[in-house]
Amino acid sequence: MTDYFFIITILVVLSAVFGYINVRFLKLPNSIGLMLITIVFTFGVFALSYFDSTLLDAERFIIKQIDFKSVLLEVMLSFLLFAGALHTNFEQLKVQRWPVLVFSTFGVLVSTFLVGASVFLILKLIGLDIDFIYCLLFGALISPTDPIAVLGILKKAGVPKKLEAKIVGESLFNDGVGVVIFLTIFQIAALGTGEVEAFDVFTLFGKEVFGGILLGGVLGWVTYRLMKSINDYDIEVIITLAAVMGGTVIAHKLHLSAPLAMVTAGLVVGNDTVRGTAMSEITESYVDKFWELIDILLNTILFVLIGMEILVLTFKTEYILAGLIAIPVVLLCRYLSLLLPISLFKKKLDFVPKTNLIMTWGGLRGGISIALALGLTEAMQRDLFLVITYVVVVFSILVQGLTVGKLVKRVEQIK
């Protein structure tokens, strides 16, 4: 127990120090600044270890003690997605519900297969003979965009509201869908294709996705009824916290998608009608501030952790080369996977010019992709895919994250 308290303390202290450095000197969006500082810090620790390895050993100890996949997917993600959904513009999302639904299901599936097939061929070209099913697993873990990275950066980028609703809505839902696709392919890869029936795949997928959304709707409704029946902001904040924690436990027990349940619950509780009828002004203010603080704290810790994960990578030249080639491949596959849905809805919903380009460049990858890559087994080429994922995620957050605002301004000037 003391070990866990010690590790959490170190992470919070590092987050505070790095956050201060970023706000005081670098002035970058938090997720970008924190990850950049942590990576530089870790390289500094590497350099220092040639003279004294104490700091490096301490950092390695911290990373080895944390099961990043469990911590992020089973604990942090529920809080982060609920907080993100709570502050999402529900009315805009309602207008954009069909494109968001198609982007987050059809788009993720198409991207999974495009990335999987492309990476399979590229790895063959550079002398790495990897089974197609493992390349598909990589396609599944890298296709969902990360709402945690997206939300923070888009707010600063000045993206038009209706486009922001599409990107944020898509990243909130495609996250849960992406995790389910990954787990389905993971099961096929682990058991072998002969052991898994197509019907089983659809049943698992349907139960996780629709069951998760249904559970989230019920949780949101119960939370709303409870909040409506009292007027005490302290207890109402605790009710929202209980909904997230209790809902996550129920989702895991029933094998439903906890991410999709939390997104749905957050959208129900955060929607204007519920706010207007169930929350007094003071309650609304406290609920929003509480979840903003949770969001900022967990985000800060998450991006420090992503920066530190560099310590568990296996650096081989061909792995890094594969990662660098994967960057344009992943971007191109995302662009192609959005072509059909965008052309379907373009006329009807009055999309902003170059929607596809902005959604491709603004669709950032983050901690979820790394967490899923860490969950691969050695037989599934974990070391190789972890390096490729890390390279794509770092490029996505540092390069795309820093330039998406400029891209939006450039597109608006052309318009």
PDB file of C-alpha atoms in Angstrom, residues 151 213 234 401:
ATOM      1  CA  LEU A 151     -10.476  17.899 -26.245  1.00  0.00           C
ATOM      2  CA  ILE A 213     -24.621   2.526 -24.266  1.00  0.00           C
ATOM      3  CA  ASP A 234     -22.156  18.554  -1.995  1.00  0.00           C
ATOM      4  CA  GLY A 401      -1.292  18.933 -31.788  1.00  0.00           C
TER       5      GLY A 401
END
